[in-house]
Amino acid sequence: MSFLELRDITKTYGTLNAVSDVTLSVEKGEFVSLLGPSGCGKTTTLQMIAGFVDVTSGSIHLDGRDITRAKANTRGLGIVFQTYALFPHMTVFDNVSFGLEMQRVPKSERRARVEEALELVHLAPYAGRYPRELSGGQRQRVALARAIVIRPPVLLLDEPLSNLDAKLREAMQFELRDIQRKVGTTTVMVTHDQAEAFSISDRVVVMEAGRITQIDQPYRIYEHPQTEFISRFVGKTNLLPGTVKAVSGAYASVSLAGVPVEIDSQSGADMGGKGGALASGETVTLCIRPEKLRLTGAGQGRLPGRVSERYFLGSQWLYHVDGPLGTLMAVTPNDGSAPLDLDAPVGVDWSPSVVRVHRGAMAEAPDPALEAH
Amino acid sequence: MTRNGPVALVFHTLVVLFMLAPLAIVCLVAFTPENTLSLPTRGFSLRWFEAVFHHPDFVQSFWNSLWLALLSATLAVALAVPASLAITRWEFPGRNFLNALFLSPLIIPHLVLGVAMLRLFALVGATGSFGWLVAAHMVIVTPYVMRLLIAAIAGFDRSVEQAAYSMGASEATVFRRITLPMILPGVTGGWLIAFINSFDELTMSIFITSPSTVTLPVRMYMYATESIDPMMAAVSALIIGITVVAVLLLDRVYGLDRILVGQR
Amino acid sequence: MAAVTSSPSSSAAPGNGRWTPLFLAGPAALLFAALVLTPLVLTALLSFNEFEHATGRTHGFTVGHYLAVLTDEYYLEIFLRTFRVAALATAICVVIGVPEAYILSRMRNPWRSVFLLVVLAPLLVSVVVRAFGWSMLLGPEGPINAGLVALGFGRARMLYSEGTVIVALVHVMLPFMVIPVWTSLQKLDPSIEQAALSFGASRGTAIVRVVAPQILPGILSGSLIVFGLSASAFAIPGLLGGRRLKMVATIVYDQYLSDLNWPMGAAVAVLLLVANLIIMLTYHRVVEGHYRRRLG
Ligand SMILES: Nc1ncnc2c1ncn2[C@@H]1O[C@H](COP(=O)(O)OP(=O)(O)O)[C@@H](O)[C@H]1O
Ligand SMILES: [Mg+2]
């Protein structure tokens, strides 16, 4: 049995299923992120673990103990809220010390542990300040210190970095992971930011409309998204609708708007549980990440194309290439060489192993990444 | 763009004069050495202030009003804190009705409340009781307290309390250590505004006070309808002084514009 | 209003007990039931009792008091006067209060805070004190008469007239007009007025076409409050109206404490309350509904 287990938990508000049949096992010391667009039920899931929202059905187990109906103030979990929820009328020291006081830790030990926690988040010199006298990043770290000082079995983080500006958010991602490694606390984090989830989690749980659609390591989620939704939500991707023309052994030929493309016939095997090899005549959606496309000289590669847009992203160049399949996005590293010119004729190439296949037609949903905020 | 033209400034000056004139003349006349209501043209004198302190009726009424305001403001706050929590944080049958009931003394003329309470007091034999007078004043000051408290509680981030629960605090501890301190400005602001309103109340009190419980405004009203001498001015000046102190306090703890004008 | 955040079911989530809200609001509810609802019901009942002048006893059932109040010339005159005085006080409050609120909103701090305090704080000074102040200002020996004499006009008899009552009422009520207008001016985005000016509108046009419609709800709200409070005002007419200039509130006082005809006083009080409630509820229905629609 895992350290923290959610078994088939469901939460309904009236007729709305905010969370449906969520089952998740978290190992001791693991850092797991719940990732999904706004409104998909991440916070509700976290609040059920914390005990602030009642579970409609299903059960929650912590270290072998059923805590489904346990009161929030008996669970002993450490929580960092999106708004930080610092006690505005208490100093940093008193904020961090509050949980220890509730645990009736003797005063001398309390002092030592608070100082240790503040040390960990680099806030020792700020112990006497009030929250309003701190910057956003400092408040965030007080909230973190306050949550870990009670040595909780599980740390729950609800969008802990979303109120920070981009630069600080990136720095805090690494610091958060660093601190979590040092204290070794099992952690569940909620976020709608895939970069955040990927950079610091051991495993990522993708949620869509109240349901879990994939649980995997960040790399696998990126490389093997199980649904078209995930491939769109996680990073940029080129989605190409097509039809399987012929299957021969390990290879299948797919026609994309009349252009034949070779793919691995087993590619569809792990897609959304609809396993099995591809069959001739099947409708599919191919999915190729922009950085997997290579831009070659004109006349080379699998497809011809022409550069129609060019964006400079700092470490990379993002090109829009018009060709027989419409407009494709391609990303090349900024290695110091001159970028391609607008209107330059190019060839587009890729290796068959980078093509992901989703069975069925492309959903007409708007880009989920745009809904994430 | 925030400039006012000369016409506007003249208008504004006249309005300010209009608002301050009756208060200013009261304060000036209070220092007259004469026996009649007149401006102190021949030096200042404190004789009428002395007269107030030697007038047993005024002294007694002052203490009545002070105790009445202290007690009714304190008890009103004690009832209004849990009641506003219930109204802002729970959905329950009758919630809207209770909310309207608690705010109703703001739209029921005090005159009507006065005669209504007089009838009740006469029926239950409560006329002349200081305790019932306190209860009556609690009714008229509670809405002021509730308005501030509801605003304070509604603008409250619940996750702060959740944070405290998650650290193992009991509900009572959360209330005492987190909720109450966080709504404290609303509580003290509400208490002060309740105190001032109770201390100043005339129209309802005039119906339900008896000779032993007469409050200062009622005493002054009676006195002013019978005889007018500079002692009235001295009492009035004292009241203005007390009000100014209370207003400054209120401004310190809560911000006067926030109380009078409401939440921004 | 606040969002209600708790779910009603009882369980792990703290503070969700079913009876908790009733327990919390209970004491205050009891107080208000005992000292607001009960006395109002008793007074309504009393207004239908007959009154024996000889013994002072009240009993039986009659609508005579209401008939008397609504037909007797004496009462009608008092109601008319009350209405006239309240309406005039309201109109003057609009004429003074609205521009003053606008001027205040265009001031810079600290002047803005200081003058807001000066205009609003008299609200917190006992109304008896303010009435007394006016009786001195306008009295035969007051500075205004002294000024008139010095200018060679001779004394004017100003006390115990409707004019005096109205002036003092305006003084007492002006803050109630300034507050809602000020509040709606605060909600007004100053850049809207600037936008109007940038389209070439004159300052006057900008105020009339852009500012005025947006603060209209504030003006209406202030007017209703001022009218309601003026119509039921007691201390001002009591102290400045003298014996002859009766208004509704003073007549109730007389019925209760001089004539001891409580049922008659109760009938007038009930009519006053009903009129007040109608005004306030109309305000809620019409003005707030309209305002909300406009804001989407
Ligand atoms: N107290 C509540 N009452 C009704 N619906 C709610 C409540 N809390 C959340 N929801 C709904 O449940 C869904 C999931 O919300 P939430 O868990 O906050 O999403 P996320 O954190 O992923 O953005 C949303 O549709 C939200 O509107
Ligand atoms: Mg959320």
Short mmCIF file of C-alpha atoms in Angstrom, two decimals, chain C:
data_model
loop_
_atom_site.label_atom_id
_atom_site.label_comp_id
_atom_site.label_asym_id
_atom_site.label_seq_id
_atom_site.Cartn_x
_atom_site.Cartn_y
_atom_site.Cartn_z
CA MET C 1 -23.20 41.07 -0.16
CA ALA C 2 -20.81 38.42 0.89
CA ALA C 3 -20.49 35.14 -0.88
CA VAL C 4 -21.63 32.26 1.21
CA THR C 5 -18.75 29.86 1.25
CA SER C 6 -19.69 27.06 3.59
CA SER C 7 -21.54 23.98 2.53
CA PRO C 8 -24.34 23.00 4.86
CA SER C 9 -23.48 19.35 5.42
CA SER C 10 -21.77 18.43 8.65
CA SER C 11 -18.57 16.48 8.50
CA ALA C 12 -14.82 16.77 8.28
CA ALA C 13 -14.81 20.36 7.09
CA PRO C 14 -14.71 22.67 10.10
CA GLY C 15 -17.53 24.96 11.13
CA ASN C 16 -20.17 23.28 9.05
CA GLY C 17 -22.61 22.19 11.77
CA ARG C 18 -26.22 22.52 10.76
CA TRP C 19 -27.32 24.31 13.88
CA THR C 20 -24.25 26.46 14.24
CA PRO C 21 -25.64 29.51 12.38
CA LEU C 22 -28.88 29.52 14.34
CA PHE C 23 -26.90 29.16 17.54
CA LEU C 24 -24.68 32.09 16.52
CA ALA C 25 -27.45 34.40 15.38
CA GLY C 26 -29.87 33.23 18.07
CA PRO C 27 -29.18 35.77 20.83
CA ALA C 28 -29.40 38.74 18.48
CA ALA C 29 -32.51 37.27 16.86
CA LEU C 30 -34.17 36.94 20.27
CA LEU C 31 -33.31 40.54 21.15
CA PHE C 32 -34.78 41.81 17.88
CA ALA C 33 -37.86 39.63 18.18
CA ALA C 34 -38.49 40.92 21.69
CA LEU C 35 -37.64 44.58 21.13
CA VAL C 36 -38.47 45.24 17.47
CA LEU C 37 -41.11 42.82 16.24
CA THR C 38 -43.14 42.49 19.43
CA PRO C 39 -43.40 46.21 20.19
CA LEU C 40 -44.28 47.01 16.58
CA VAL C 41 -47.05 44.42 16.58
CA LEU C 42 -48.30 45.66 19.96
CA THR C 43 -48.34 49.23 18.66
CA ALA C 44 -50.20 48.25 15.52
CA LEU C 45 -52.78 46.50 17.68
CA LEU C 46 -52.97 49.47 20.04
CA SER C 47 -53.78 51.79 17.17
CA PHE C 48 -57.07 49.92 16.72
CA ASN C 49 -58.09 50.25 20.38
CA GLU C 50 -60.73 52.69 21.52
CA PHE C 51 -59.64 55.36 23.96
CA GLU C 52 -61.72 56.66 26.88
CA HIS C 53 -60.72 60.24 27.58
CA ALA C 54 -62.23 60.18 31.04
CA THR C 55 -60.41 57.13 32.37
CA GLY C 56 -57.53 56.76 29.92
CA ARG C 57 -58.44 53.08 29.41
CA THR C 58 -57.93 51.45 26.03
CA HIS C 59 -60.06 48.56 24.81
CA GLY C 60 -62.22 47.25 21.97
CA PHE C 61 -61.69 47.70 18.27
CA THR C 62 -62.04 50.78 16.08
CA VAL C 63 -60.58 52.25 12.94
CA GLY C 64 -61.63 55.65 14.21
CA HIS C 65 -58.13 56.91 14.85
CA TYR C 66 -57.08 56.25 11.30
CA LEU C 67 -60.28 57.87 10.01
CA ALA C 68 -59.67 60.86 12.25
CA VAL C 69 -56.10 61.24 11.13
CA LEU C 70 -56.95 60.91 7.46
CA THR C 71 -59.99 63.26 7.52
CA ASP C 72 -59.45 65.77 10.31
CA GLU C 73 -58.14 69.08 8.97
CA TYR C 74 -55.85 69.54 11.93
CA TYR C 75 -54.00 66.31 11.17
CA LEU C 76 -54.11 66.82 7.44
CA GLU C 77 -52.48 70.20 7.85
CA ILE C 78 -49.75 68.66 9.96
CA PHE C 79 -49.17 65.88 7.44
CA LEU C 80 -49.06 68.41 4.62
CA ARG C 81 -46.64 70.62 6.49
CA THR C 82 -44.42 67.67 7.30
CA PHE C 83 -44.44 66.62 3.68
CA ARG C 84 -43.71 70.17 2.49
CA VAL C 85 -40.88 70.71 4.97
CA ALA C 86 -39.31 67.33 4.22
CA ALA C 87 -39.58 67.88 0.46
CA LEU C 88 -38.03 71.34 0.66
CA ALA C 89 -35.23 70.12 2.93
CA THR C 90 -34.57 67.30 0.47
CA ALA C 91 -34.50 69.63 -2.52
CA ILE C 92 -32.09 72.00 -0.79
CA CYS C 93 -29.91 69.07 0.23
CA VAL C 94 -29.71 68.01 -3.42
CA VAL C 95 -28.84 71.53 -4.54
CA ILE C 96 -26.10 71.90 -1.93
CA GLY C 97 -24.98 68.33 -1.36
CA VAL C 98 -24.47 67.15 -4.92
CA PRO C 99 -22.14 69.96 -6.03
CA GLU C 100 -20.35 69.80 -2.70
CA ALA C 101 -19.72 66.06 -3.09
CA TYR C 102 -18.45 66.70 -6.60
CA ILE C 103 -16.16 69.48 -5.41
CA LEU C 104 -14.87 67.27 -2.59
CA SER C 105 -14.15 64.45 -5.00
CA ARG C 106 -12.04 66.77 -7.12
CA MET C 107 -9.89 67.94 -4.24
CA ARG C 108 -6.44 66.62 -3.52
CA ASN C 109 -5.47 64.98 -0.29
CA PRO C 110 -5.04 66.00 2.49
CA TRP C 111 -7.68 68.68 1.84
CA ARG C 112 -10.10 66.10 0.60
CA SER C 113 -9.97 64.04 3.80
CA VAL C 114 -10.05 67.11 6.01
CA PHE C 115 -13.10 68.63 4.35
CA LEU C 116 -14.87 65.31 4.05
CA LEU C 117 -14.45 65.07 7.79
CA VAL C 118 -15.71 68.63 8.30
CA VAL C 119 -18.81 68.00 6.21
CA LEU C 120 -19.59 64.55 7.58
CA ALA C 121 -18.51 64.63 11.21
CA PRO C 122 -21.36 66.89 12.43
CA LEU C 123 -23.42 63.76 11.83
CA LEU C 124 -21.90 62.39 15.00
CA VAL C 125 -22.74 65.40 17.18
CA SER C 126 -26.00 65.12 19.07
CA VAL C 127 -28.88 66.65 17.16
CA VAL C 128 -29.96 68.52 20.29
CA VAL C 129 -26.65 70.37 20.28
CA ARG C 130 -27.04 71.27 16.63
CA ALA C 131 -30.63 72.45 17.08
CA PHE C 132 -29.47 74.55 20.00
CA GLY C 133 -26.71 76.02 17.88
CA TRP C 134 -29.21 77.09 15.25
CA SER C 135 -31.54 78.59 17.82
CA MET C 136 -28.65 80.77 18.97
CA LEU C 137 -27.55 81.69 15.45
CA LEU C 138 -31.05 82.68 14.40
CA GLY C 139 -32.27 83.95 17.76
CA PRO C 140 -33.21 87.59 18.41
CA GLU C 141 -29.79 88.22 20.03
CA GLY C 142 -27.89 86.01 17.59
CA PRO C 143 -25.08 87.11 15.28
CA ILE C 144 -27.34 87.12 12.23
CA ASN C 145 -29.78 89.55 13.76
CA ALA C 146 -26.86 91.57 15.08
CA GLY C 147 -25.59 91.78 11.51
CA LEU C 148 -28.98 92.84 10.20
CA VAL C 149 -29.23 95.55 12.85
CA ALA C 150 -25.73 96.78 12.08
CA LEU C 151 -26.68 97.02 8.39
CA GLY C 152 -29.76 99.00 9.37
CA PHE C 153 -32.39 96.41 8.50
CA GLY C 154 -33.78 95.83 11.96
CA ARG C 155 -34.38 92.50 13.63
CA ALA C 156 -36.03 89.62 11.82
CA ARG C 157 -38.13 87.05 13.65
CA MET C 158 -36.63 83.85 12.43
CA LEU C 159 -37.19 81.32 15.20
CA TYR C 160 -40.30 79.15 15.28
CA SER C 161 -40.85 79.34 11.54
CA GLU C 162 -40.86 76.70 8.86
CA GLY C 163 -37.80 78.34 7.35
CA THR C 164 -35.75 77.80 10.49
CA VAL C 165 -36.86 74.18 10.74
CA ILE C 166 -35.86 73.62 7.12
CA VAL C 167 -32.46 75.27 7.54
CA ALA C 168 -31.66 73.15 10.57
CA LEU C 169 -32.95 70.01 8.87
CA VAL C 170 -30.67 70.70 5.91
CA HIS C 171 -27.77 71.03 8.33
CA VAL C 172 -28.61 67.70 9.94
CA MET C 173 -29.37 65.86 6.70
CA LEU C 174 -26.67 67.19 4.36
CA PRO C 175 -24.19 64.40 5.24
CA PHE C 176 -26.81 61.81 4.27
CA MET C 177 -26.90 63.38 0.82
CA VAL C 178 -23.15 63.84 0.46
CA ILE C 179 -22.35 60.24 1.44
CA PRO C 180 -24.19 58.33 -1.32
CA VAL C 181 -23.25 60.87 -3.98
CA TRP C 182 -19.64 60.75 -2.88
CA THR C 183 -19.77 56.95 -2.99
CA SER C 184 -21.07 56.88 -6.55
CA LEU C 185 -18.50 59.49 -7.55
CA GLN C 186 -15.81 57.22 -6.14
CA LYS C 187 -17.00 54.40 -8.35
CA LEU C 188 -16.89 56.72 -11.33
CA ASP C 189 -13.77 56.30 -13.39
CA PRO C 190 -12.28 59.81 -13.78
CA SER C 191 -10.96 58.86 -17.20
CA ILE C 192 -14.56 58.66 -18.46
CA GLU C 193 -15.00 62.36 -17.85
CA GLN C 194 -11.60 62.98 -19.39
CA ALA C 195 -12.62 60.93 -22.40
CA ALA C 196 -15.74 63.06 -22.82
CA LEU C 197 -13.63 66.21 -22.62
CA SER C 198 -11.18 64.79 -25.12
CA PHE C 199 -14.02 64.33 -27.61
CA GLY C 200 -14.47 68.07 -27.44
CA ALA C 201 -17.33 68.21 -24.97
CA SER C 202 -17.41 71.35 -22.84
CA ARG C 203 -16.97 70.96 -19.10
CA GLY C 204 -20.69 71.61 -18.56
CA THR C 205 -21.68 69.07 -21.20
CA ALA C 206 -19.29 66.53 -19.72
CA ILE C 207 -20.88 66.92 -16.30
CA VAL C 208 -24.45 66.83 -17.53
CA ARG C 209 -24.08 64.05 -20.09
CA VAL C 210 -21.45 61.85 -18.50
CA VAL C 211 -21.14 62.47 -14.76
CA ALA C 212 -24.75 63.21 -13.82
CA PRO C 213 -26.31 59.99 -15.17
CA GLN C 214 -23.79 57.92 -13.30
CA ILE C 215 -24.35 59.58 -9.94
CA LEU C 216 -28.12 59.72 -10.33
CA PRO C 217 -28.66 56.55 -8.29
CA GLY C 218 -26.59 58.14 -5.51
CA ILE C 219 -28.70 61.31 -5.64
CA LEU C 220 -31.93 59.31 -5.55
CA SER C 221 -30.73 57.18 -2.70
CA GLY C 222 -29.64 60.24 -0.74
CA SER C 223 -32.94 62.01 -1.44
CA LEU C 224 -34.99 59.11 -0.13
CA ILE C 225 -32.92 58.83 3.03
CA VAL C 226 -33.09 62.58 3.62
CA PHE C 227 -36.81 62.70 2.94
CA GLY C 228 -37.52 59.74 5.21
CA LEU C 229 -35.43 61.10 8.07
CA SER C 230 -36.79 64.65 7.68
CA ALA C 231 -40.39 63.50 7.67
CA SER C 232 -39.88 61.66 10.94
CA ALA C 233 -37.51 64.20 12.53
CA PHE C 234 -38.38 65.03 16.10
CA ALA C 235 -35.73 67.15 17.79
CA ILE C 236 -35.48 69.88 15.16
CA PRO C 237 -39.20 70.73 14.92
CA GLY C 238 -39.52 70.13 18.65
CA LEU C 239 -36.86 72.68 19.53
CA LEU C 240 -37.06 75.11 16.62
CA GLY C 241 -40.71 74.86 15.61
CA GLY C 242 -42.12 76.08 18.87
CA ARG C 243 -45.59 75.27 20.13
CA ARG C 244 -47.56 76.14 17.03
CA LEU C 245 -45.45 74.61 14.30
CA LYS C 246 -46.30 70.94 14.80
CA MET C 247 -44.99 68.14 12.63
CA VAL C 248 -45.84 64.45 12.58
CA ALA C 249 -43.19 63.46 15.09
CA THR C 250 -44.08 66.18 17.57
CA ILE C 251 -47.76 65.34 17.33
CA VAL C 252 -47.01 61.71 18.20
CA TYR C 253 -44.99 62.94 21.14
CA ASP C 254 -47.88 65.12 22.31
CA GLN C 255 -50.41 62.32 21.95
CA TYR C 256 -48.28 59.97 23.99
CA LEU C 257 -46.82 62.20 26.67
CA SER C 258 -49.31 65.11 27.02
CA ASP C 259 -52.74 63.91 25.90
CA LEU C 260 -51.98 60.32 26.89
CA ASN C 261 -54.11 59.23 23.92
CA TRP C 262 -51.82 56.34 23.04
CA PRO C 263 -54.06 54.69 20.43
CA MET C 264 -54.21 57.92 18.46
CA GLY C 265 -50.44 58.38 18.72
CA ALA C 266 -49.97 54.76 17.70
CA ALA C 267 -52.12 55.28 14.59
CA VAL C 268 -50.00 58.26 13.50
CA ALA C 269 -46.81 56.32 14.24
CA VAL C 270 -48.02 53.34 12.20
CA LEU C 271 -48.84 55.61 9.26
CA LEU C 272 -45.40 57.19 9.54
CA LEU C 273 -43.73 53.77 9.60
CA VAL C 274 -45.73 52.49 6.63
CA ALA C 275 -44.92 55.61 4.60
CA ASN C 276 -41.25 55.21 5.45
CA LEU C 277 -41.18 51.54 4.54
CA ILE C 278 -42.92 52.21 1.24
CA ILE C 279 -40.33 54.83 0.37
CA MET C 280 -37.39 52.59 1.30
CA LEU C 281 -38.75 49.49 -0.42
CA THR C 282 -39.59 51.46 -3.56
CA TYR C 283 -36.06 52.66 -3.53
CA HIS C 284 -34.75 49.12 -3.35
CA ARG C 285 -37.01 47.84 -6.11
CA VAL C 286 -36.73 50.68 -8.56
CA VAL C 287 -33.39 52.36 -8.06
CA GLU C 288 -31.21 49.40 -7.20
CA GLY C 289 -32.80 47.19 -9.84
CA HIS C 290 -32.30 49.88 -12.47
CA TYR C 291 -28.75 50.49 -11.34
CA ARG C 292 -27.86 46.83 -11.40
CA ARG C 293 -29.27 46.38 -14.88
CA ARG C 294 -27.25 49.28 -16.11
CA LEU C 295 -24.09 47.84 -14.70
CA GLY C 296 -24.84 44.52 -16.36
#
